[in-house]
């Protein structure tokens, strides 16, 4: 926005959540170069405490705005193209969306014969969100545009395997801890989801790498980074 550009020009320091977002900012506002500091999003999520009697997580979960930017139509098509094991799982879209776009997603699912497997929650509470995360066999974010990808970080912190797009910001946040697929690659997305759900070795690897990677984005680390920036501004 014009206000954002003006603010970036006048600010002493500009914060960006990823280096990828910082690079885009410099392209839009060259005067911001040299003033940008990386202050990423953070999470305080921890792995679920599961018992042997708990049912195995079986849902494919997307968290975020139900929109074209998030690649939701691609996800529904990939779900429909997947093997029988993938289609036997629920596809859950968690978040609000424009009424017309949500209706279009339902039409696509119906046309492809997977409407019965699709759940669209709409806006929900934090406690309901945690219920869906707990049921997730995999969390997916097939975005076409993304500045950070907080749901992927949250999933990694909770020990949930993830599949996401090969966007610069997501590459930066996941750093090898997620299965990445080019945006719009529906066949590749279907294959990645099938493997992330059904391959025990891959699942263990994604969970382990994700837990380690998420430690770089804790609330405590965010506070430390913020204090460093404040001290720089104050000259202390």
XYZ file of C-alpha atoms in Angstrom:
236
model
C 0.000 0.000 0.000
C 1.023 3.627 -0.352
C 0.985 4.033 3.440
C 3.212 0.988 3.845
C 5.708 2.305 1.307
C 5.781 5.727 2.963
C 6.275 4.125 6.384
C 9.133 1.979 5.092
C 10.852 5.033 3.618
C 10.588 7.022 6.847
C 11.316 4.250 9.360
C 14.693 3.742 11.010
C 14.161 -0.025 11.015
C 11.735 -2.160 9.024
C 10.952 -5.700 10.193
C 10.196 -8.583 7.840
C 9.152 -12.103 8.845
C 11.509 -13.824 6.383
C 14.446 -12.926 4.185
C 12.197 -13.724 1.232
C 9.703 -11.103 2.418
C 12.566 -8.658 2.933
C 13.782 -9.202 -0.626
C 10.294 -8.497 -1.973
C 10.087 -5.353 0.146
C 13.345 -4.028 -1.282
C 12.054 -4.613 -4.804
C 8.967 -2.547 -3.945
C 10.703 0.062 -1.759
C 14.422 0.301 -2.633
C 14.906 2.887 0.141
C 14.278 0.119 2.691
C 17.537 -1.615 1.777
C 19.864 -1.628 4.764
C 17.044 -0.875 7.213
C 15.380 -4.292 7.204
C 15.746 -6.690 10.119
C 14.335 -10.212 10.134
C 11.800 -10.721 12.933
C 10.010 -13.986 12.147
C 6.728 -15.281 13.431
C 6.928 -17.709 16.331
C 4.970 -20.469 18.014
C 4.622 -21.909 21.487
C 3.035 -25.140 20.216
C 4.376 -28.445 21.561
C 3.864 -32.063 20.452
C 0.593 -33.696 21.436
C 0.613 -36.086 24.364
C -0.837 -39.181 22.704
C -1.634 -42.556 24.229
C -1.753 -45.927 22.486
C -5.536 -45.893 22.794
C -5.868 -42.643 20.818
C -7.118 -43.090 17.243
C -4.454 -42.554 14.592
C -4.636 -39.096 12.987
C -6.295 -39.511 9.597
C -7.052 -36.041 8.227
C -5.326 -33.951 5.576
C -5.573 -30.452 7.031
C -5.098 -27.001 5.518
C -5.220 -24.062 7.927
C -5.689 -20.531 6.651
C -7.890 -18.346 4.497
C -9.826 -20.465 2.007
C -8.663 -18.591 -1.084
C -7.005 -18.958 -4.466
C -3.763 -17.605 -3.005
C -3.582 -20.632 -0.688
C -3.895 -23.086 -3.586
C -7.106 -24.587 -2.221
C -8.489 -25.648 -5.613
C -5.173 -27.352 -6.381
C -5.437 -29.234 -3.099
C -8.956 -30.487 -3.814
C -7.878 -31.649 -7.277
C -4.794 -33.371 -5.851
C -6.969 -35.111 -3.261
C -9.234 -36.347 -6.055
C -6.231 -37.558 -8.082
C -4.712 -39.391 -5.143
C -4.763 -43.120 -4.618
C -7.541 -44.902 -2.753
C -5.654 -44.696 0.537
C -5.372 -40.916 0.237
C -9.024 -40.493 -0.731
C -10.082 -42.606 2.247
C -8.834 -39.809 4.507
C -10.745 -36.621 5.238
C -9.695 -33.384 3.591
C -10.307 -30.586 6.085
C -10.072 -26.906 5.146
C -9.839 -24.928 8.377
C -10.526 -21.224 8.143
C -12.800 -18.547 6.739
C -13.280 -17.766 3.080
C -15.326 -15.613 0.733
C -18.743 -17.189 0.229
C -18.445 -17.377 -3.571
C -14.991 -18.958 -3.466
C -16.023 -21.533 -0.867
C -19.058 -22.430 -2.991
C -16.755 -22.903 -5.986
C -14.508 -25.231 -3.970
C -17.545 -27.292 -3.024
C -18.554 -27.475 -6.705
C -15.086 -28.658 -7.702
C -15.171 -31.352 -5.019
C -18.629 -32.452 -6.150
C -17.633 -32.554 -9.825
C -14.590 -34.680 -8.942
C -16.586 -37.043 -6.748
C -14.866 -36.219 -3.455
C -17.458 -33.984 -1.795
C -18.200 -36.595 0.869
C -14.574 -36.492 2.023
C -14.385 -32.693 2.249
C -14.973 -30.630 5.388
C -14.833 -26.818 5.359
C -15.000 -25.481 8.902
C -15.284 -21.740 8.391
C -13.925 -19.482 11.133
C -13.341 -21.450 14.342
C -12.011 -20.962 17.864
C -8.469 -21.728 18.971
C -9.664 -24.811 20.838
C -11.417 -26.118 17.714
C -8.259 -25.471 15.710
C -6.282 -27.609 18.137
C -8.839 -30.398 17.715
C -8.226 -30.431 13.971
C -4.457 -30.275 14.384
C -4.703 -33.284 16.683
C -6.551 -35.217 13.964
C -4.082 -34.250 11.215
C -2.020 -36.976 9.582
C -0.442 -34.192 7.544
C -0.760 -30.409 7.382
C -0.584 -28.983 3.876
C -0.059 -25.459 2.529
C 0.041 -25.489 -1.309
C 0.136 -21.689 -1.535
C 0.829 -19.670 -4.668
C 1.931 -16.684 -2.554
C 3.217 -16.769 1.024
C 5.239 -14.481 3.269
C 5.874 -16.987 6.061
C 3.506 -19.964 6.407
C 2.669 -20.036 10.120
C 0.480 -23.192 9.980
C 3.465 -25.160 8.678
C 5.595 -23.932 11.590
C 2.836 -24.790 14.068
C 2.516 -28.277 12.603
C 6.268 -28.889 12.768
C 6.302 -27.780 16.407
C 3.509 -30.250 17.187
C 5.187 -33.168 15.435
C 2.901 -33.286 12.399
C 4.386 -34.046 8.947
C 3.959 -31.230 6.437
C 3.627 -30.727 2.689
C 3.961 -27.235 1.237
C 4.904 -25.169 -1.807
C 8.423 -24.473 -3.034
C 8.038 -20.757 -2.376
C 11.118 -18.898 -1.097
C 9.566 -18.043 2.281
C 8.420 -21.614 2.895
C 11.815 -23.003 1.870
C 13.396 -20.620 4.364
C 11.106 -21.563 7.246
C 11.097 -25.334 6.682
C 14.754 -25.764 5.635
C 14.421 -29.400 4.572
C 11.791 -30.360 7.166
C 8.821 -30.500 4.777
C 7.974 -32.160 1.472
C 7.870 -29.281 -1.016
C 5.998 -29.205 -4.324
C 5.937 -26.443 -6.974
C 2.754 -24.345 -6.801
C 0.146 -25.679 -9.215
C 1.751 -29.130 -9.578
C -1.375 -31.142 -8.813
C 0.071 -34.563 -9.618
C 3.151 -33.794 -7.537
C 0.984 -32.612 -4.663
C -1.105 -35.796 -4.764
C 2.050 -37.920 -4.674
C 3.585 -35.881 -1.839
C 0.431 -36.162 0.253
C 0.213 -39.908 -0.324
C 3.822 -40.416 0.750
C 3.602 -38.084 3.744
C 0.522 -39.939 4.975
C 1.534 -43.533 4.265
C 5.344 -43.859 4.307
C 6.397 -44.552 7.937
C 10.059 -43.743 7.317
C 9.262 -40.443 5.642
C 6.833 -39.549 8.408
C 9.438 -40.194 11.100
C 11.972 -38.108 9.196
C 9.564 -35.195 8.694
C 8.483 -35.260 12.331
C 12.063 -35.311 13.613
C 13.310 -32.607 11.270
C 10.235 -30.491 11.927
C 10.648 -30.582 15.692
C 14.283 -29.509 15.384
C 13.489 -26.754 12.897
C 10.640 -25.379 15.003
C 13.100 -24.675 17.825
C 14.448 -21.809 15.702
C 11.039 -20.112 15.913
C 10.090 -20.229 19.588
C 8.460 -17.312 21.380
C 11.589 -16.911 23.523
C 13.794 -16.599 20.444
C 11.386 -14.073 18.970
C 11.659 -12.015 22.158
C 15.451 -12.145 22.025
C 15.474 -10.968 18.406
C 13.035 -8.167 19.190
C 15.168 -6.961 22.105
C 18.247 -6.927 19.876
C 16.415 -4.691 17.414
C 15.172 -2.374 20.178
C 18.697 -2.041 21.589
C 19.995 -1.210 18.130
C 17.391 1.523 17.775
C 18.235 2.920 21.206
C 21.965 2.721 20.574
C 22.580 0.569 23.639
